[in-house]
Every structure is written in C-alpha cells, then in structure tokens.
PDB file of C-alpha atoms in Angstrom:
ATOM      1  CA  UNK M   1      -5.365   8.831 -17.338  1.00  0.00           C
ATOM      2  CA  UNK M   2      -3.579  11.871 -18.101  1.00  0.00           C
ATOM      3  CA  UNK M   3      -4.258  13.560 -14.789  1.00  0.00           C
ATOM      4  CA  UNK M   4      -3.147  10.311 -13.241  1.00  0.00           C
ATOM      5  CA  UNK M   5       0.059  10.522 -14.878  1.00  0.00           C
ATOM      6  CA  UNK M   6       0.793  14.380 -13.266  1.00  0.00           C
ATOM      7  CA  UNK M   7       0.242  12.905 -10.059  1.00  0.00           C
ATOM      8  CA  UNK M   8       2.083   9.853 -10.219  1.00  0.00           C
ATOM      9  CA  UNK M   9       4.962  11.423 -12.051  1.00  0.00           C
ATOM     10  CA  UNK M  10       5.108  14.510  -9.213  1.00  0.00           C
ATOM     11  CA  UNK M  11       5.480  11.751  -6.776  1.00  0.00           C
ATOM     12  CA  UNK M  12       8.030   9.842  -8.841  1.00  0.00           C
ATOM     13  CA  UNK M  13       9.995  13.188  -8.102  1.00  0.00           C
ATOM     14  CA  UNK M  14       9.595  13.442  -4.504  1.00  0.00           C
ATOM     15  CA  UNK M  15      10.469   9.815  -4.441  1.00  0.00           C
ATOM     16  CA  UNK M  16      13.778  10.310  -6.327  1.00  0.00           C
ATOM     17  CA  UNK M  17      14.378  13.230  -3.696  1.00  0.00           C
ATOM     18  CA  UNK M  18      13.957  10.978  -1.084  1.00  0.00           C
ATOM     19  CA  UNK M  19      16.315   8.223  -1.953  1.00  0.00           C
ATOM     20  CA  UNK M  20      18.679  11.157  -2.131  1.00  0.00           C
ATOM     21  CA  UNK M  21      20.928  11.166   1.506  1.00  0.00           C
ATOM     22  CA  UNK M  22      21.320  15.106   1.368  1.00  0.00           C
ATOM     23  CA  UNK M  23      17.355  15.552  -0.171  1.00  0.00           C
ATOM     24  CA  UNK M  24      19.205  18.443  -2.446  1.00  0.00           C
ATOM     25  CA  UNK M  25      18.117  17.432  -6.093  1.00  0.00           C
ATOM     26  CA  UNK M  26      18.566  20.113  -8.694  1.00  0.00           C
ATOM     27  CA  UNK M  27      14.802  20.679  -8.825  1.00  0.00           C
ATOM     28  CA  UNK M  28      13.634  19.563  -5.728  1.00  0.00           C
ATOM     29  CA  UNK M  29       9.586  20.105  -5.847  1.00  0.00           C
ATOM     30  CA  UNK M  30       9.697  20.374  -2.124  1.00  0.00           C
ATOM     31  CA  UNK M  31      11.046  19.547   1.452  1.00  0.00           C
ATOM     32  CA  UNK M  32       9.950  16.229   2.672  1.00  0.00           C
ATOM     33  CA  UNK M  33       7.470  14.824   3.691  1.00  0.00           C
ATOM     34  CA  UNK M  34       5.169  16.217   1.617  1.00  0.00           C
ATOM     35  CA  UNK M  35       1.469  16.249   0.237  1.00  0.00           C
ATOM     36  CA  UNK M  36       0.478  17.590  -3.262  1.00  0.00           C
ATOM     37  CA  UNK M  37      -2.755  19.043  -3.125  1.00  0.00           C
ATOM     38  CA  UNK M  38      -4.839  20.211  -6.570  1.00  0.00           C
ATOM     39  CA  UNK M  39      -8.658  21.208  -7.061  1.00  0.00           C
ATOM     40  CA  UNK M  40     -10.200  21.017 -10.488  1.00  0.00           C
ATOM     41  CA  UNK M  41     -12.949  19.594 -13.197  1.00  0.00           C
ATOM     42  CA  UNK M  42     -11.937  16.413 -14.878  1.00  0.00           C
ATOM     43  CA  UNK M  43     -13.698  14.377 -17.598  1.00  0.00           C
ATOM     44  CA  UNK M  44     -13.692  11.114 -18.784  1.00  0.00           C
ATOM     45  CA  UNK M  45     -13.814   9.704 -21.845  1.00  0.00           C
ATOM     46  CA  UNK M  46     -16.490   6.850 -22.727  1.00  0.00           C
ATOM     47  CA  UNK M  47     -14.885   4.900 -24.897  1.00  0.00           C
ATOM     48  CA  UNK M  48     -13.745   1.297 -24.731  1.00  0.00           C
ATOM     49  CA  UNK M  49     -12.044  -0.862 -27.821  1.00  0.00           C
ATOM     50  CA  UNK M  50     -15.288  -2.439 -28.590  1.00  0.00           C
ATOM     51  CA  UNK M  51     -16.447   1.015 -28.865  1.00  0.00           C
ATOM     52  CA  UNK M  52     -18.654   0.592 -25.782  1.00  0.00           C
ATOM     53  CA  UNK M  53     -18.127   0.926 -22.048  1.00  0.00           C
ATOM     54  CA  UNK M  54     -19.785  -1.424 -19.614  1.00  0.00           C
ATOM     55  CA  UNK M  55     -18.999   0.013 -16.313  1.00  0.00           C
ATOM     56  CA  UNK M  56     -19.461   1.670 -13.321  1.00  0.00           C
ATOM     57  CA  UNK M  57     -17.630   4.604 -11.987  1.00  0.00           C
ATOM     58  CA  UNK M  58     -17.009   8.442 -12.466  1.00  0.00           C
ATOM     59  CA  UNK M  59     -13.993  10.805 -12.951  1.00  0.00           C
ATOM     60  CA  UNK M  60     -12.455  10.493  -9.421  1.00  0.00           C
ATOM     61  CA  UNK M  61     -12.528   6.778  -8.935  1.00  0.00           C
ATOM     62  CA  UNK M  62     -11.020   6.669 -12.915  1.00  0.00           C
ATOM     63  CA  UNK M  63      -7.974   8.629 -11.917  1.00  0.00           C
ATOM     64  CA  UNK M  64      -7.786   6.448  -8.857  1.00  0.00           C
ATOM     65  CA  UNK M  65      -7.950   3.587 -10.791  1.00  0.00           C
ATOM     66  CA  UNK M  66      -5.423   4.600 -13.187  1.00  0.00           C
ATOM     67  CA  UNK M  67      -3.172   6.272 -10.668  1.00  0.00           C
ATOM     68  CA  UNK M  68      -2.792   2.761  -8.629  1.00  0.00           C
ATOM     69  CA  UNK M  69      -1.548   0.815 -11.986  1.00  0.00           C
ATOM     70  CA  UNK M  70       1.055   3.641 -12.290  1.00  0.00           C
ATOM     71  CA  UNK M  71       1.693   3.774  -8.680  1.00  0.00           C
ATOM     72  CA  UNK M  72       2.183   0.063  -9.311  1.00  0.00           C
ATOM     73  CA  UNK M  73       4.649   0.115 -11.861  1.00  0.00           C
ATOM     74  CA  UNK M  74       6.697   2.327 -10.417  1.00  0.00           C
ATOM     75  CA  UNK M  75       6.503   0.883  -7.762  1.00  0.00           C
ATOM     76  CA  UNK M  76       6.218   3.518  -5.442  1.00  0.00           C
ATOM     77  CA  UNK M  77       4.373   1.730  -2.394  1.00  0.00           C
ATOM     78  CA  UNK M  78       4.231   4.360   0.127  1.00  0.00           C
ATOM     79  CA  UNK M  79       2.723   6.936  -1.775  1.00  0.00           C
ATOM     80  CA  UNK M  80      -1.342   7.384  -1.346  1.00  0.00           C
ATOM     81  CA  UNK M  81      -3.472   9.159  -4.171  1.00  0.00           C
ATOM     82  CA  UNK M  82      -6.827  10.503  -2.854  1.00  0.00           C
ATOM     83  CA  UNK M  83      -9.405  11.876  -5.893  1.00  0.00           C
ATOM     84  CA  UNK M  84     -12.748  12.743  -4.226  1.00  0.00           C
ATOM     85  CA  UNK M  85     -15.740  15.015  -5.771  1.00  0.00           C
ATOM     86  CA  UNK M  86     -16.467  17.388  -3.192  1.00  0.00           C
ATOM     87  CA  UNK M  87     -19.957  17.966  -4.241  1.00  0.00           C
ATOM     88  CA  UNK M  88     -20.534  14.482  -2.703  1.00  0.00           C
ATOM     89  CA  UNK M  89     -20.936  12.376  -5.932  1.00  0.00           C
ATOM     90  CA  UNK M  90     -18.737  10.952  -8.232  1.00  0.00           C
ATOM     91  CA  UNK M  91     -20.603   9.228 -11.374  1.00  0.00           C
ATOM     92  CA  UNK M  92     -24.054   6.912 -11.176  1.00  0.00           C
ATOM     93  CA  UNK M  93     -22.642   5.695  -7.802  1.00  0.00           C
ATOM     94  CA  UNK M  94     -22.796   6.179  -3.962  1.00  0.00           C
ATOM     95  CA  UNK M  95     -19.070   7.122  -3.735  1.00  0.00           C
ATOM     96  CA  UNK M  96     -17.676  10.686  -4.142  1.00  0.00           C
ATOM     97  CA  UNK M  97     -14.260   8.854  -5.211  1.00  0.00           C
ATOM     98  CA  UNK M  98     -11.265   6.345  -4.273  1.00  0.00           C
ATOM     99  CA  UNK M  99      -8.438   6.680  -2.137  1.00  0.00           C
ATOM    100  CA  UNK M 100      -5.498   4.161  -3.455  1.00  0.00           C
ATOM    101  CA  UNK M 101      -1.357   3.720  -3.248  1.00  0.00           C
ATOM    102  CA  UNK M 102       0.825   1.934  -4.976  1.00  0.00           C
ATOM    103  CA  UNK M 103      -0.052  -1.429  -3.257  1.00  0.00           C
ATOM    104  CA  UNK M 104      -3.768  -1.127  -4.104  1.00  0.00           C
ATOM    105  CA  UNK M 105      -3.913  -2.908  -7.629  1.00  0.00           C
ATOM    106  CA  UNK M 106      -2.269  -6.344  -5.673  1.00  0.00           C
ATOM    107  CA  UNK M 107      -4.156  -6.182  -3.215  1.00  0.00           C
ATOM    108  CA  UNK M 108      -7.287  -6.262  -4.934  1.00  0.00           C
ATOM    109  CA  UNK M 109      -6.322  -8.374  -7.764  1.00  0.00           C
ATOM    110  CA  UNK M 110      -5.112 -10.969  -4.869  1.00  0.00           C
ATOM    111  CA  UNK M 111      -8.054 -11.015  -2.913  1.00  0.00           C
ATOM    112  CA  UNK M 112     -10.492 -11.518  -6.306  1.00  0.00           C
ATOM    113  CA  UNK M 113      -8.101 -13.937  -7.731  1.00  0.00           C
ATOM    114  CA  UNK M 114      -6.889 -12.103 -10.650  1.00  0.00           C
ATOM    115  CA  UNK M 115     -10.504 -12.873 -12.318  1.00  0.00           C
ATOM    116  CA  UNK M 116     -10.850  -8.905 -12.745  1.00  0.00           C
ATOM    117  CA  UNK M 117      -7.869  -6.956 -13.506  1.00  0.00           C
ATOM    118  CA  UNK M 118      -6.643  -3.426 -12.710  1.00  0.00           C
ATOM    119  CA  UNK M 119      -6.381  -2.790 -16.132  1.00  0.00           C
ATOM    120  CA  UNK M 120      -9.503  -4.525 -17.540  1.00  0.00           C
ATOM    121  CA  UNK M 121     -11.739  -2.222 -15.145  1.00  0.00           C
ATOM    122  CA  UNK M 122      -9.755   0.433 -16.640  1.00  0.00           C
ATOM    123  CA  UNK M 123     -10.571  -0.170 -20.237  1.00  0.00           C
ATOM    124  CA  UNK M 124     -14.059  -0.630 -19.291  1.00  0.00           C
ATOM    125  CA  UNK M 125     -14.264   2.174 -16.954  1.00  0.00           C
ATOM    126  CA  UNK M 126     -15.526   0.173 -14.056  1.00  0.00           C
ATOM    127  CA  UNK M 127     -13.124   1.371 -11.560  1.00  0.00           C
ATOM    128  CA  UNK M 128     -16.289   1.504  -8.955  1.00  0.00           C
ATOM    129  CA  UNK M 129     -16.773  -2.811  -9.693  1.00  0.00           C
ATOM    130  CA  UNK M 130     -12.774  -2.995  -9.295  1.00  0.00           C
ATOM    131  CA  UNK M 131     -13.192  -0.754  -6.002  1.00  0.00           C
ATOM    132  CA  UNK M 132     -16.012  -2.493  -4.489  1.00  0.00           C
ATOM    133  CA  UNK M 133     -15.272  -6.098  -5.401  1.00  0.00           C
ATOM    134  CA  UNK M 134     -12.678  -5.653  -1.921  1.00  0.00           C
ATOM    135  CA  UNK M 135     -14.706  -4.673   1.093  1.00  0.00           C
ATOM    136  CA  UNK M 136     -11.865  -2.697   2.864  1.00  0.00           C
ATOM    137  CA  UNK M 137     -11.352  -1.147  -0.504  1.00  0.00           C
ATOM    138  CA  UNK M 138     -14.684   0.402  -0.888  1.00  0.00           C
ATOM    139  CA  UNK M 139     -14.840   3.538  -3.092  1.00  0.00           C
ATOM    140  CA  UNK M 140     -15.326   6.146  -0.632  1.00  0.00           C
ATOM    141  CA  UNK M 141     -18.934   6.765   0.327  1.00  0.00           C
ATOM    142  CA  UNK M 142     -20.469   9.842   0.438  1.00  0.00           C
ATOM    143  CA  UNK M 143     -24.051  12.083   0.449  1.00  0.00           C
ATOM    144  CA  UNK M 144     -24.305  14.859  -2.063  1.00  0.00           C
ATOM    145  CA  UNK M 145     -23.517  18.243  -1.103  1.00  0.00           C
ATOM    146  CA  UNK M 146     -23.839  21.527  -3.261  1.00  0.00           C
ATOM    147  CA  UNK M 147     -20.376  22.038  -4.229  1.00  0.00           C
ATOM    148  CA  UNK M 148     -18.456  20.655  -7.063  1.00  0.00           C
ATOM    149  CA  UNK M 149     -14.931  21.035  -7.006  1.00  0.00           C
ATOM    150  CA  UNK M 150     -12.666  17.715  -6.926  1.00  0.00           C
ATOM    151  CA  UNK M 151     -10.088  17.600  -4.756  1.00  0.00           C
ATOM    152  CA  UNK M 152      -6.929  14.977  -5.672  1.00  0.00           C
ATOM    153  CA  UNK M 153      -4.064  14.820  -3.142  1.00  0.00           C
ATOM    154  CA  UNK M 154      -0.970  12.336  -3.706  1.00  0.00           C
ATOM    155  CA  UNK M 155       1.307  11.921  -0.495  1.00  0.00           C
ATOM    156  CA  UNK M 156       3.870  10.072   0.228  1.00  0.00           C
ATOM    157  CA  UNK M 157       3.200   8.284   3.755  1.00  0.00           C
ATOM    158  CA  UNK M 158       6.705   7.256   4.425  1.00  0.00           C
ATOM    159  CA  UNK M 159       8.444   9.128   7.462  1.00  0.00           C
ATOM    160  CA  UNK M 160      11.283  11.059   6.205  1.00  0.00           C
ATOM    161  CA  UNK M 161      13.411   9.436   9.239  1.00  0.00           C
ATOM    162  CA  UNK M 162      13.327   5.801   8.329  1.00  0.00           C
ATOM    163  CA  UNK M 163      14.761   6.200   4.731  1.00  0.00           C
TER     164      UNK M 163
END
C-alpha cells in the first residue's frame, strides 16, 4: 500500500495545481496535463489479521487495488492509475495487472452490491476476485513475456481546458 500512497499522493499534487487558476504552486511537480510514469520491483506482503490470506492476486493488481480506495477518498475522480508486470504475469493469475481511477471502488462495489468490499479484498489480498467480479473491470489480461520490470503510471485524464 505504500507504493499506492506515492502515487496517489503525487496526483493529490497535480490535482491541487490544477484547481489553481494561474497553475503556479510553489512546488509545482509539473505543467499540466500530465502522466507520472515509474518502473520497478514491488512485493507484497502475505499477511491478513487472521494471520492467513485467502486470495487471489499479485503485486500490480494490489497497488491497484489499494490505489482506487485512496483515489476514492480523495476523491480525485479523473485521475487513472495503471500497475502492469511487463513480463506478462502478475501473481497465480492470467492478468499482468489492473488499470483503476478514483471512480473504480463504486463502481464495482455498486454493481456486486456491496457484498465484497474494496477494502475486504484488500485485507485478503484478493484484488484479482474484486477485479474480476465486474466484467468491464477485468484485471488486465495478458501472455507471459521474458521481461520483468513493472510499469505503474498515474494520470490525470481531465483536459487542462475545462477546469
């Protein structure tokens, strides 16, 4: 969740740029629009309350997962978080990762009913079920290739003329 929390909180910036009329903050990240691009390894740990984990998932649909319930209450709507493993693969699952924004977790939760939460899939690290339980929402599928580098972007998709 910590890598999450980089991304959403570097967009939380660009979003309190944009709400600015003259887009000159003090420490303005960048001009707008804007996409933050980063490469890296991430890891996840298995670990639930119980002291068990009963899920499905890996690393890039986790960050998705925990991205969209910060995305959420920040509510920063516009802004899309894409984590994908570009070696094809992300855990024991036929996704590579998840692309999600800040509307993601209500959408989801509204089309199952709120009988599995955001935050339940979290704790259980079963962000693939949470993914997959909406078909337009599908983690993103994928073959395996031979690299292994993941790739997480977080953009915000508003045009800088309409705010």
């Amino acid at each position: 969740q910590t890598v999450a929390g980089v991304y959403t909180a570097m967009a939380e910036q660009l979003s309190r740029q944009r709400r600015r009329q003259d887009n000159a903050l003090l420490y303005s990240m960048c001009p707008l629009p804007a996409a933050i691009i980063a490469g890296g390894e991430t890891t996840v740990t298995l670990k639930t309350a119980d002291g068990g984990w009963t899920g499905k998932g890996g690393r890039n649909q986790e960050i998705g997962l925990a991205a969209a319930l910060q995305l959420q209450a920040l509510q920063l709507r516009n802004v899309v978080l894409a984590s994908v493993g570009t070696d094809g693969t992300d855990g024991p699952t036929d996704a590579a990762g998840a692309i999600v924004d800040g509307g993601t977790v209500d959408r989801v939760e509204h089309a199952n009913q709120g009988s599995y939460t955001a935050q339940s899939a979290l704790q259980h690290h079963d962000a693939y079920t949470f993914f997959n339980s909406m078909e337009e929402l599908s983690p993103i599928p994928s073959s395996p290739t031979t690299t292994s580098t993941t790739i997480s972007t977080a953009h915000d998709e508003t045009d800088s003329d309409t705010t």
